[in-house]
Coordinates of C-alpha atoms in Angstrom, one line a residue:
X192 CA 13.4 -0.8 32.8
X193 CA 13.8 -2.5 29.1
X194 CA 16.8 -1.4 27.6
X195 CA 16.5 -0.8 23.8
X196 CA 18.6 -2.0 20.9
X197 CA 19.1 -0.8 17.5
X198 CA 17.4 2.5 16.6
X199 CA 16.2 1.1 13.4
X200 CA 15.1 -1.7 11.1
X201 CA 17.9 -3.2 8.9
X202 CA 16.8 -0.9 5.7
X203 CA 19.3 -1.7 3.4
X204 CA 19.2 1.0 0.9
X205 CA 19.0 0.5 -2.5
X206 CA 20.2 3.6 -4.6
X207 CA 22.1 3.5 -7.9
X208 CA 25.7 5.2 -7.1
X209 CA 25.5 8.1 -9.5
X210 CA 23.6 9.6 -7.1
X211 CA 25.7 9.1 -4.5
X212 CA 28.8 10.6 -6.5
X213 CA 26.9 13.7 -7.7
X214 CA 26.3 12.8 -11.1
X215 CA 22.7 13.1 -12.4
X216 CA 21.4 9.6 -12.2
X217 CA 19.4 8.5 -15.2
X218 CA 18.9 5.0 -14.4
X219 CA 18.8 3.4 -10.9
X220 CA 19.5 -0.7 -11.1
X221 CA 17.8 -2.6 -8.3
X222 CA 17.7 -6.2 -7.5
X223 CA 15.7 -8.2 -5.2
X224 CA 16.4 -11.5 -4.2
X225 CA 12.8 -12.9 -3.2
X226 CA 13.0 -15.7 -0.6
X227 CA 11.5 -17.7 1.9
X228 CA 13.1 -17.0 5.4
X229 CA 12.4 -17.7 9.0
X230 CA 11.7 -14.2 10.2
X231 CA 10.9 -13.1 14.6
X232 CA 9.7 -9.1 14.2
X233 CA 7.6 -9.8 17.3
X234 CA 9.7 -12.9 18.8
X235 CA 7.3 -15.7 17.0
X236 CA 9.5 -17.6 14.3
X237 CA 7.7 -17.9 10.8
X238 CA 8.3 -18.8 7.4
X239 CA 7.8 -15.8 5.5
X240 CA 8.4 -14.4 1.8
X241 CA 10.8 -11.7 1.7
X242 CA 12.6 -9.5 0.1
X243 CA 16.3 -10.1 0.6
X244 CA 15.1 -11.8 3.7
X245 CA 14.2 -8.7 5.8
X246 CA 11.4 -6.9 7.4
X247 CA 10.7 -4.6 6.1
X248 CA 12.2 -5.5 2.8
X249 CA 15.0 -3.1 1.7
X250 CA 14.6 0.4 1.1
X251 CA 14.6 1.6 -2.6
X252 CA 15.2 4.8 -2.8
X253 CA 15.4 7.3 -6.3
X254 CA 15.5 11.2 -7.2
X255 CA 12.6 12.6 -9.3
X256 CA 13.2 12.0 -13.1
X257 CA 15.0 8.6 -12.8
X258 CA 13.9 5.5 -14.0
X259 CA 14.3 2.4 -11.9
X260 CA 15.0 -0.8 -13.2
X261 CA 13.8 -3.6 -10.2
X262 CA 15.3 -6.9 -11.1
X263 CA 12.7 -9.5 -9.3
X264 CA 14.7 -13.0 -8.3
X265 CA 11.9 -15.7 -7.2
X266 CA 14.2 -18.1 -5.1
X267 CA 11.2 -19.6 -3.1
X268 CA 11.8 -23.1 -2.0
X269 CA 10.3 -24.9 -4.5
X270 CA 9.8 -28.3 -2.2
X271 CA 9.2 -27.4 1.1
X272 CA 6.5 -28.7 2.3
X273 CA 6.2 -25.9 5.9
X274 CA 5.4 -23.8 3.6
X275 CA 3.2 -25.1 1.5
X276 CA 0.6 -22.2 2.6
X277 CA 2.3 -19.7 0.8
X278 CA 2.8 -19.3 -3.3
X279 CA 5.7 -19.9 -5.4
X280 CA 5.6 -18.1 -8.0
X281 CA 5.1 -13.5 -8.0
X282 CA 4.9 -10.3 -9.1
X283 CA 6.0 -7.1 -7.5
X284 CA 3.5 -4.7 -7.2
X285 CA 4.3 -0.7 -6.9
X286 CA 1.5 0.2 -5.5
X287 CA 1.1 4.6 -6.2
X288 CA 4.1 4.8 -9.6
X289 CA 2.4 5.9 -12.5
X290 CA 4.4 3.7 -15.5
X291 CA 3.4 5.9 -18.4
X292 CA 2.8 4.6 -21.5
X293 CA 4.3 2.5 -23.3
X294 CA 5.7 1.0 -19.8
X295 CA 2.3 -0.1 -18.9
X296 CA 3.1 -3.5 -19.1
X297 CA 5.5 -3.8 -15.8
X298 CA 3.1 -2.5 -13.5
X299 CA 3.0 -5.7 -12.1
X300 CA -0.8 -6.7 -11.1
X301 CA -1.0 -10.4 -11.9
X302 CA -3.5 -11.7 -14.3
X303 CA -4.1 -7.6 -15.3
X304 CA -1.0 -6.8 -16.9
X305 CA 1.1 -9.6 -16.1
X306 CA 1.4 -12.9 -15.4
X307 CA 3.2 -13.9 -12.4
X308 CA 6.7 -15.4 -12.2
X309 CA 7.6 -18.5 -11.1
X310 CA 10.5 -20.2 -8.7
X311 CA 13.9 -20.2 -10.4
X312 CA 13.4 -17.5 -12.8
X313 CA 13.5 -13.3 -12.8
X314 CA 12.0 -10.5 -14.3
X315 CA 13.3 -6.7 -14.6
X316 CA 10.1 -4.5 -14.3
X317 CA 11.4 -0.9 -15.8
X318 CA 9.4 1.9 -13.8
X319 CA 9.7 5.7 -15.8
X320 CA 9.2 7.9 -12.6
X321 CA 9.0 11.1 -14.4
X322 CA 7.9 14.0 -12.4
X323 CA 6.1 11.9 -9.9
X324 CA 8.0 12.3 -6.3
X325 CA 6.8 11.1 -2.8
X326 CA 6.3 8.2 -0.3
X327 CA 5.3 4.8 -1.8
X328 CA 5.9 1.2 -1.2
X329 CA 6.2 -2.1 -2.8
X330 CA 4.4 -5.3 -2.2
X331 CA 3.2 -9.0 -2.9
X332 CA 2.2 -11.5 -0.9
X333 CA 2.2 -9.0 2.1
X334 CA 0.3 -11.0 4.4
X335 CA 3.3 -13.4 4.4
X336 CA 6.0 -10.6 4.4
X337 CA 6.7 -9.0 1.2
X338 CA 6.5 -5.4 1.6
X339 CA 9.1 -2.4 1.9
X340 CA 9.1 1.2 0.9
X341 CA 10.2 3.1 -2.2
X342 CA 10.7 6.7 -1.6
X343 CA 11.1 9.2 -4.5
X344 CA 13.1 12.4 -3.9
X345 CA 12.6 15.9 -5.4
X346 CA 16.3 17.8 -5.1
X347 CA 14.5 21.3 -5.8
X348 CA 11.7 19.9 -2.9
X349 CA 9.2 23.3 -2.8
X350 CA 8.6 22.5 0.7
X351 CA 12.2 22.0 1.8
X352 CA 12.4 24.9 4.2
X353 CA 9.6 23.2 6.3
X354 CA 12.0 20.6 7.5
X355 CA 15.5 19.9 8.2
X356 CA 16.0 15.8 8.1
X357 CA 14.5 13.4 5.5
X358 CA 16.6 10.1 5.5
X359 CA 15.9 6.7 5.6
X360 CA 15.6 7.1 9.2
X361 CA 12.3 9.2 9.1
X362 CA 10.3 6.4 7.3
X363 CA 7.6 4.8 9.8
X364 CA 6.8 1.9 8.0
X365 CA 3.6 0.6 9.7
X366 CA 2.2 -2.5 9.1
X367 CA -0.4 -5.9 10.7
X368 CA 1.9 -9.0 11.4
X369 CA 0.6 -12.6 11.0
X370 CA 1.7 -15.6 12.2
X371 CA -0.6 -18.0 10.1
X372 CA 0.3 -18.3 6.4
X373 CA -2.0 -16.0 4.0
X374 CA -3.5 -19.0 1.9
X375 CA -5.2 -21.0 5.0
X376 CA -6.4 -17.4 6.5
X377 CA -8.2 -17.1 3.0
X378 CA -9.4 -20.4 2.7
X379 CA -10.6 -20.3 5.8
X380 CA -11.9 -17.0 5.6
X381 CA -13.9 -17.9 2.4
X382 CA -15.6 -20.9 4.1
X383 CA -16.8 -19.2 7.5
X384 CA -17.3 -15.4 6.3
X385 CA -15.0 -14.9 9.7
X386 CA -12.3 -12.7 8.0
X387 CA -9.2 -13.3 10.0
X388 CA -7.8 -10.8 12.5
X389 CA -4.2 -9.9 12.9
X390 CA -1.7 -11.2 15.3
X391 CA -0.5 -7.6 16.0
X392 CA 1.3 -4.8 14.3
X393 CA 4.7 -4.0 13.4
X394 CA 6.2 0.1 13.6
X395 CA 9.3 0.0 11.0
X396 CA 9.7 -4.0 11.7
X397 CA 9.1 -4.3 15.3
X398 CA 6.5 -4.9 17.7
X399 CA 5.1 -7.5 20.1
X400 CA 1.4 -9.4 21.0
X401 CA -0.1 -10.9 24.2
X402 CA 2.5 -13.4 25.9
X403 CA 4.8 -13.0 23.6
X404 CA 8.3 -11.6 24.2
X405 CA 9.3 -7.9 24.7
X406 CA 11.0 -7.4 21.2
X407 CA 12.4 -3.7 21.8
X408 CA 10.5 -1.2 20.2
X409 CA 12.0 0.8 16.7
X410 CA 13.0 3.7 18.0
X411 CA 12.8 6.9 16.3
X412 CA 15.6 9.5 17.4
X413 CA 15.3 13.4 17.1
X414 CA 17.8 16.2 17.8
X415 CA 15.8 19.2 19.9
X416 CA 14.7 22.3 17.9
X417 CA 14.8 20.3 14.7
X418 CA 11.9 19.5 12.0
X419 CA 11.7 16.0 10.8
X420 CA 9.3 14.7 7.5
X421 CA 8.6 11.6 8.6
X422 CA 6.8 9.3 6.3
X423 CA 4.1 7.3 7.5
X424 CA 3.1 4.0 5.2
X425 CA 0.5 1.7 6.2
X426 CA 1.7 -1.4 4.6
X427 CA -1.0 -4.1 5.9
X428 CA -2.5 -6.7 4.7
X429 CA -5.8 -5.7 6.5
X430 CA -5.9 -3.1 9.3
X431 CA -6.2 0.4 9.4
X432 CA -3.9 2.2 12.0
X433 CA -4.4 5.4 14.2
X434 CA -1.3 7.1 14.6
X435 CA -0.1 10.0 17.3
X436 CA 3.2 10.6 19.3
X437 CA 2.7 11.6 23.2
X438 CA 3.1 15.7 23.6
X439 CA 3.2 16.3 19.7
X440 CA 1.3 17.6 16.9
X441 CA 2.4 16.5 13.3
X442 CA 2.1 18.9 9.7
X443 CA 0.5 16.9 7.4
X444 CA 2.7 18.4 3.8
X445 CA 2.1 15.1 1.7
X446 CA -0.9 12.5 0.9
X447 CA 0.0 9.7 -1.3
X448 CA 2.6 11.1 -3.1
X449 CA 0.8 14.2 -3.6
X450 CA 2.3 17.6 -1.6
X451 CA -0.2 19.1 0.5
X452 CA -0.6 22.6 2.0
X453 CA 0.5 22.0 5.5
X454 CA -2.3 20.8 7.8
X455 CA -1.5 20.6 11.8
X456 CA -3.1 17.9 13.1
X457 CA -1.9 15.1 16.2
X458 CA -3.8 12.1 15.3
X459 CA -4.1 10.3 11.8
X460 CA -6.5 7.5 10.9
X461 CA -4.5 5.5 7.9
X462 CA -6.4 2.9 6.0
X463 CA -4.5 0.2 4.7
X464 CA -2.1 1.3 1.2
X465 CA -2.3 5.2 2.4
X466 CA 0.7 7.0 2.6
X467 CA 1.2 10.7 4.6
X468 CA 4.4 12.7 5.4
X469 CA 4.0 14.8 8.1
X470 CA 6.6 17.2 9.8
X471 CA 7.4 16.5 13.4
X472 CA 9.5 19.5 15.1
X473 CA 11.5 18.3 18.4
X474 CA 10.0 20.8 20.4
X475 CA 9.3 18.9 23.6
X476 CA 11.7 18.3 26.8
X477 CA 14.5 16.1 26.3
X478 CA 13.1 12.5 26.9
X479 CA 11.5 9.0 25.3
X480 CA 7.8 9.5 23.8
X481 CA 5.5 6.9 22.7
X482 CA 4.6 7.1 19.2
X483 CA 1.0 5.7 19.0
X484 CA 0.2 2.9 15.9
X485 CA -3.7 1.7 17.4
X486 CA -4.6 -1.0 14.9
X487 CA -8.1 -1.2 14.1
X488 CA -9.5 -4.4 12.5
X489 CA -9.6 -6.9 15.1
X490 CA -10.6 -8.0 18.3
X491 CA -9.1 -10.0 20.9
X492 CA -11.9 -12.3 20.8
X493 CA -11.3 -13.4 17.5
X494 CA -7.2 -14.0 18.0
X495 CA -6.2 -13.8 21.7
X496 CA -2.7 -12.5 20.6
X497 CA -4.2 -9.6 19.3
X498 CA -3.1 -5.9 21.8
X499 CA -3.7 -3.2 20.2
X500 CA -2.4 -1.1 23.0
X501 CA 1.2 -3.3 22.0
X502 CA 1.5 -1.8 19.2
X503 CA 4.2 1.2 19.0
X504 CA 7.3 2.9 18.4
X505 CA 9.4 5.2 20.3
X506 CA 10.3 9.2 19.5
X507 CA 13.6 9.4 21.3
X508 CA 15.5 12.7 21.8
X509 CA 19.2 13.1 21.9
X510 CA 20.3 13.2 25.5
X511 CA 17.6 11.4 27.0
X512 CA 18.3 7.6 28.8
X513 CA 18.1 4.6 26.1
X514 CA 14.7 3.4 28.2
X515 CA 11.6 3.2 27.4
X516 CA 9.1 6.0 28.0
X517 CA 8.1 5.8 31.7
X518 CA 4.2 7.4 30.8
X519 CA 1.5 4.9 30.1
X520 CA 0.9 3.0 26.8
X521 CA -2.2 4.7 25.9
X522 CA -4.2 4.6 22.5
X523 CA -3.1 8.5 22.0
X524 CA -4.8 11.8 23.1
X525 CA -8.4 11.9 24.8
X526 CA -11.0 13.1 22.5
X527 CA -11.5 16.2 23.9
X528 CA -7.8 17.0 23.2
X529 CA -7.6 14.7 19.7
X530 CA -7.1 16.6 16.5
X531 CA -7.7 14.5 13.6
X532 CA -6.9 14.9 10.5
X533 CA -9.9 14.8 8.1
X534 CA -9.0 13.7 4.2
X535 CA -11.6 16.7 3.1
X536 CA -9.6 19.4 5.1
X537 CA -6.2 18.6 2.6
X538 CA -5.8 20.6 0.0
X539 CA -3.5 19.9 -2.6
X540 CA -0.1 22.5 -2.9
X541 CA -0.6 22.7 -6.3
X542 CA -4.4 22.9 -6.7
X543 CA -5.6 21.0 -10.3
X544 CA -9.7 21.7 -9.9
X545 CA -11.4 18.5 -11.1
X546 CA -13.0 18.4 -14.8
X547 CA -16.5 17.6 -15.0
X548 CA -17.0 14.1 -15.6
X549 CA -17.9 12.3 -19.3
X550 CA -18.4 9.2 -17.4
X551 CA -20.3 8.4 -14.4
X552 CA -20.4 4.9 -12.5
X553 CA -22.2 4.1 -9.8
X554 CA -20.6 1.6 -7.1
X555 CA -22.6 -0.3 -5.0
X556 CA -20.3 -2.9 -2.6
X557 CA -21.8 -6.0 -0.9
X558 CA -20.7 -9.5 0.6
X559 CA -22.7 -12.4 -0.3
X560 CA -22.5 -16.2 0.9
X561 CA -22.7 -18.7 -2.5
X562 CA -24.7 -21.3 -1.2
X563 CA -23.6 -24.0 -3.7
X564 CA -20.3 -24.1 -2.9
X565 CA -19.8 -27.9 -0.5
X566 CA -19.0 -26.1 2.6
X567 CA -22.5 -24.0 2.3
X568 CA -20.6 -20.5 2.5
X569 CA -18.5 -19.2 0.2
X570 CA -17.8 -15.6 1.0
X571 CA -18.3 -13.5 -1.9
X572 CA -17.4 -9.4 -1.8
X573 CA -18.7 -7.8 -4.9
X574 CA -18.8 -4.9 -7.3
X575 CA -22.3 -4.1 -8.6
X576 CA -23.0 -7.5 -7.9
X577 CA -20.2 -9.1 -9.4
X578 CA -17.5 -10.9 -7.7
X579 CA -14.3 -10.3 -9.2
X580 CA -12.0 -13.5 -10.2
X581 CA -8.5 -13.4 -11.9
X582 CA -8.9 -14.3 -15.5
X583 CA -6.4 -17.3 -17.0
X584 CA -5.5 -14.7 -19.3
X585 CA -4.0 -11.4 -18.5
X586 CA -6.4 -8.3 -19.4
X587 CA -4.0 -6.7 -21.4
X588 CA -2.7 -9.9 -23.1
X589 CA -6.7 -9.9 -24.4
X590 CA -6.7 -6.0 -25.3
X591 CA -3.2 -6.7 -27.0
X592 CA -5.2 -9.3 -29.0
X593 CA -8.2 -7.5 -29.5
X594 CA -10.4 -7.1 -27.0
X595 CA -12.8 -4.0 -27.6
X596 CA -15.6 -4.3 -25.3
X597 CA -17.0 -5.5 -22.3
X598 CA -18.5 -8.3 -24.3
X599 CA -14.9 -9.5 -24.8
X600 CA -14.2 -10.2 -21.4
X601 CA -15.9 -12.5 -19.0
X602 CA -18.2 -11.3 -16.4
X603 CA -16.1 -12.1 -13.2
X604 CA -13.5 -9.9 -14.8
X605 CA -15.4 -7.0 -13.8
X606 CA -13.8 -4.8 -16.3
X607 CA -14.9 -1.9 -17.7
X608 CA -14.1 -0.5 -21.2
X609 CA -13.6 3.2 -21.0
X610 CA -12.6 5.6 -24.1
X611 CA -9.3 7.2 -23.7
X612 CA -8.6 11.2 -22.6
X613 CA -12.4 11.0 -20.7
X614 CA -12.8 12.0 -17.2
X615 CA -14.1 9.2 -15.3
X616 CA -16.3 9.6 -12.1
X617 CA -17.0 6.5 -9.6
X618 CA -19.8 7.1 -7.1
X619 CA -19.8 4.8 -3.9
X620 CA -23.2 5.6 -2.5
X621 CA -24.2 5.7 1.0
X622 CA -25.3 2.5 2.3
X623 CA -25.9 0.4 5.1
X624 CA -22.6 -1.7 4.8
X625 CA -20.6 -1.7 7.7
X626 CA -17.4 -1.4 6.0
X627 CA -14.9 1.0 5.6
X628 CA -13.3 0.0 2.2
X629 CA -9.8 1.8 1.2
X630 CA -10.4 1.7 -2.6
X631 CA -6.7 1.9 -4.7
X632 CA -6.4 2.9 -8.1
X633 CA -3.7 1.3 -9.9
X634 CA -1.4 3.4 -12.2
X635 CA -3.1 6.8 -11.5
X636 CA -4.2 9.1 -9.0
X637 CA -8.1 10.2 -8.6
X638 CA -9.6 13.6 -6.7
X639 CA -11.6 13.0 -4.0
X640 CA -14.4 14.9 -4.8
X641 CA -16.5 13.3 -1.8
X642 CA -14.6 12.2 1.2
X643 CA -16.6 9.4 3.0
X644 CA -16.8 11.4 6.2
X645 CA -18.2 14.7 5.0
X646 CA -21.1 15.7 2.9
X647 CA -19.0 18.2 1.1
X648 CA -18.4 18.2 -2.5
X649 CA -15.1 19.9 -4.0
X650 CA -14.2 20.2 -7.8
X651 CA -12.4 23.2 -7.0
X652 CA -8.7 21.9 -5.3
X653 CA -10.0 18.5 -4.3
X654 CA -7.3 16.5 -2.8
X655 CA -5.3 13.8 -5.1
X656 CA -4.4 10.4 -4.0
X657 CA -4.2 7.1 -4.8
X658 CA -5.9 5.3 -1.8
X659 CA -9.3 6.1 -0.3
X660 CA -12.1 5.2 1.9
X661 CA -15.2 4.4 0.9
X662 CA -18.1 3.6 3.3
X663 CA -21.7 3.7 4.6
X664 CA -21.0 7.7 4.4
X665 CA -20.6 7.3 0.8
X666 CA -17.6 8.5 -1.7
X667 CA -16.9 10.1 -4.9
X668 CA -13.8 10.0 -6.7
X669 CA -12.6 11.0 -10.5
X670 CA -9.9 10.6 -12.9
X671 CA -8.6 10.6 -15.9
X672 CA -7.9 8.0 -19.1
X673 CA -5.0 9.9 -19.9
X674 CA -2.8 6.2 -19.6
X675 CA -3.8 3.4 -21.8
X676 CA -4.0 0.1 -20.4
X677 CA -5.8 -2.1 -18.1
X678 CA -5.5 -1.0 -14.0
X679 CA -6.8 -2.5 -11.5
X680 CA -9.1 -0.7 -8.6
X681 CA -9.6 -2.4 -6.0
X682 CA -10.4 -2.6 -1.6
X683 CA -7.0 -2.7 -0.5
X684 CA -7.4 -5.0 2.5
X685 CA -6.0 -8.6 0.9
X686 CA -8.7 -10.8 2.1
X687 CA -11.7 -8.4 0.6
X688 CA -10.1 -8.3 -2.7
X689 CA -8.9 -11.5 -3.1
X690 CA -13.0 -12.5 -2.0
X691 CA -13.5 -10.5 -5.1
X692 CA -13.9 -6.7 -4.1
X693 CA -12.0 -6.0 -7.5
X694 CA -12.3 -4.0 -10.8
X695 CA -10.5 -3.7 -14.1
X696 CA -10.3 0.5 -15.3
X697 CA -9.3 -0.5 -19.2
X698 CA -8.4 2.7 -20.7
X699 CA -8.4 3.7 -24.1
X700 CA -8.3 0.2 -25.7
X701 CA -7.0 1.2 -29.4
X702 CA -4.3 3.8 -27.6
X703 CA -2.9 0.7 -25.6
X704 CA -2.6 -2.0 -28.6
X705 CA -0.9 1.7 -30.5
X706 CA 1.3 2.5 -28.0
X707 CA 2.0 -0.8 -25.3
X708 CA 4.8 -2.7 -26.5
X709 CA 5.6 -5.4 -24.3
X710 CA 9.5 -6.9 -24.8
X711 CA 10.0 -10.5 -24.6
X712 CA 11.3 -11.0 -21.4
X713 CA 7.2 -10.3 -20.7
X714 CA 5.8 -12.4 -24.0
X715 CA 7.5 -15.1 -22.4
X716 CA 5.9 -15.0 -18.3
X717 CA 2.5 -16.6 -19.3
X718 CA 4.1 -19.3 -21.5
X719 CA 6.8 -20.1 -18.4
X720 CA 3.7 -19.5 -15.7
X721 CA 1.3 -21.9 -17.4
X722 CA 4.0 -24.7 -18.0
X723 CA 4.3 -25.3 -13.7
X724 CA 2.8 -27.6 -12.3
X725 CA -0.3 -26.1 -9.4
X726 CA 1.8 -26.3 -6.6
X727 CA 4.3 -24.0 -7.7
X728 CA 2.0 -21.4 -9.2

């Protein structure tokens, strides 16, 4: 029997020390060393870009009021020509924080509201976190390793007496692993329409695929009689994951940042970008349970490395051997015994009904070959027809400027112009498409008035979230333009978006040139950016 080693991934936690020492923390200073680095979560050796050259990157961590300050160092090897499939320059994307005006301008989303930032230089992105609390993560270049969670804490938490531990040791960072580098997948992806299927999947930076080496599993350890909010982010670059533990149910309390009235369920479908915390009580015999991550996405057929049935971590009780569980790997409980949790049976803890909409938009998704291109396939994914493609020009350096209209900006910007303080509703239809797209809205939250697997409609106390699917079964979600500024909504699997399954939300136009006011540190990224040379763009 496999012995196991270290309980849990290197998480170095980032937390400003006021905290620590009692004192009410106003500002939390971060830095991130971004950096190329050999990295083995399953035993195969890649280049990868990282975040203070671990996987996951480190842990930042904040109370609910403070602002974070995230100082971004791009030290990526500037000549190096093994890695020449990855980029040089980034951004760091916080994918769920809200940055209220007049902050909107270090969200982060290249060629949006930023440009990116190349080798040898740093940016400080300033993220207000206000009243927002909850499970989140950061990301860029994820395929290629650049992903860790950010975890905001509520000291007057309303749902505190429902659990006893929340640490950084009850964060289940889930995620796809990839041993090819994320610019030849696309390329090749865009040429063949075969979109490329993951090597295997990672629980809190572990994991293994077929022939490769037994890595030990992350283990996961709980005290008996105890209740633990364990928070589940899906941090992949493609897949979708269904999640259980062996002999256990989990309370679903959270979605997305959003508390939830608690919802018992023992099996969770979560799409790529989603975020749940969930309470699980040790209630079972002393012993070592398989905690079930069943990647979805991929076949063996298309990447022989590919086990789905691989992919795991380990719920281990105090007192019980440092082994392995001795059940069977299975993909979690039978359907007859499966209790799924189903987005339209959430209901929010503090129930906002949905306004009726000023605004209605209809989106219709497809994926379209472009026959000119040399190869004779291009793939194309598109909104309303239109394939989305990143403008040489941030969107809200144009708005800034003066951009008023649709008219202003180009086509395959896909943007949309909407008045401020208007209630906004986007309609996926049902369709045809096989595809189950998880649709992420930048810089806000939206109710789910229509969940894609139910035919029910809810305005009343409609769950709110930032990520959600939208399918053949058809979706409706709405928000608000309450933010000024230019956010991007887009399918969060990287190879769809990046084949142009992407939108621009520009809010309130006039209220972002009145109240965005970029520093210079970001006047000067596009003038720095547009002076590299390609290859290190």
């Amino acid at each position: 029997m496999k012995l196991l080693a270290a309980t849990f991934p290197a998480f170095l936690s980032l937390f400003v020390a006021a905290a620590v020492t009692g004192r009410s923390p106003t500002f939390n200073d971060v830095t991130l060393d971004i950096v190329n680095a050999d990295l083995a979560p399953d035993g195969f050796t890649r280049s990868t870009v990282s975040a203070n050259g671990t996987f996951p990157g480190p842990l930042i961590r904040a109370n609910k009021g403070d602002t974070l300050r995230v100082t971004m160092n791009n030290k990526l090897v500037i000549t190096l020509s093994t890695d020449s499939g990855m980029r040089r320059s980034t951004t760091l994307d916080f994918d769920g924080i809200f940055f209220d005006t007049p902050n909107s301008y270090n969200e982060g989303t290249p060629f949006v509201t930023t440009c990116p930032v190349g080798p040898n230089a740093s940016y400080t992105y300033e993220l207000p976190l206000g009243e927002q609390t909850g499970t989140y993560w950061y990301h860029s270049q994820h395929a290629d390793g650049l992903r860790g969670p950010l975890i905001i804490y509520d000291p007057d938490d309303p749902q505190a007496d429902l659990y006893d531990v929340d640490d950084e040791n009850t964060i289940w960072f889930i995620s796809d692993w990839w041993h090819n580098k994320s610019l030849a997948m696309l390329e090749s992806y865009q040429a063949t329409q075969i979109i490329p299927v993951a090597d295997g999947s990672l629980f809190n930076g572990a994991g293994r695929f077929n022939g490769g080496p037994e890595v030990s599993y992350s283990v996961s350890t709980v005290e008996s009689g105890k209740r633990y909010r364990m928070r589940l982010i899906n941090a992949s670059a493609r897949s979708d994951f269904t999640v259980s533990i062996d002999n256990h149910t989990m309370t679903v309390i959270a979605a997305d940042g959003v508390a939830t009235n608690p919802h018992v369920v023992n099996t969770i479908d979560l799409l790529a970008g989603q975020r749940y915390d969930v309470i699980v009580t040790g209630d079972q015999p002393v012993g070592n349970y398989w905690i079930n991550t069943v990647l979805g996405g991929g076949t063996p057929r298309r990447n022989p490395n590919l086990n789905i049935t691989l992919g795991r971590g380990i719920l281990h009780y105090e007192g019980a051997p440092d082994a392995e569980p001795t059940t069977p790997m299975t993909l979690g409980p039978d359907e007859a015994d499966r209790i799924l949790l189903n987005e339209w049976e959430l209901s929010p803890l503090v129930p906002i009904p949905a306004p009726p909409a000023d605004i209605e938009l209809s989106f219709f998704t497809s994926m379209t070959p472009n026959a000119t291109s040399p190869s004779g396939f291009n793939t194309e994914w598109n909104i309303n027809n239109i394939s989305y493609v990143s403008p040489l020009v941030p969107t809200l350096v144009k708005i800034i400027d003066g951009a008023n209209s649709e008219d202003d900006f180009g086509t395959k910007e896909n943007t949309f112009v909407l008045p401020a303080n208007k209630v906004i509703q986007i309609t996926f239809p049902p369709s045809d498409e096989d595809e189950l797209h998880p649709f992420h809205l930048h810089g806000n939250n939206f109710w789910v008035i229509k969940s894609n697997g139910s035919d029910i409609v809810n305005e009343v106390n409609p769950i709110r979230r930032d990520v959600s699917g939208a399918g053949a079964g058809g979706t409706t979600l709405r928000f608000t333009t309450d933010r000024p500024g230019p956010w991007f909504f887009h399918c969060h699997i990287f190879w769809h978006m990046n084949a142009g399954l992407a939108s621009v939300m520009a809010a309130g136009p006039d209220e972002t040139r009145a109240q965005v006011k970029p520093d210079a540190e970001w006047d000067d990224l596009c003038d720095a950016y547009n002076a590299l040379p390609a290859e290190l763009q």
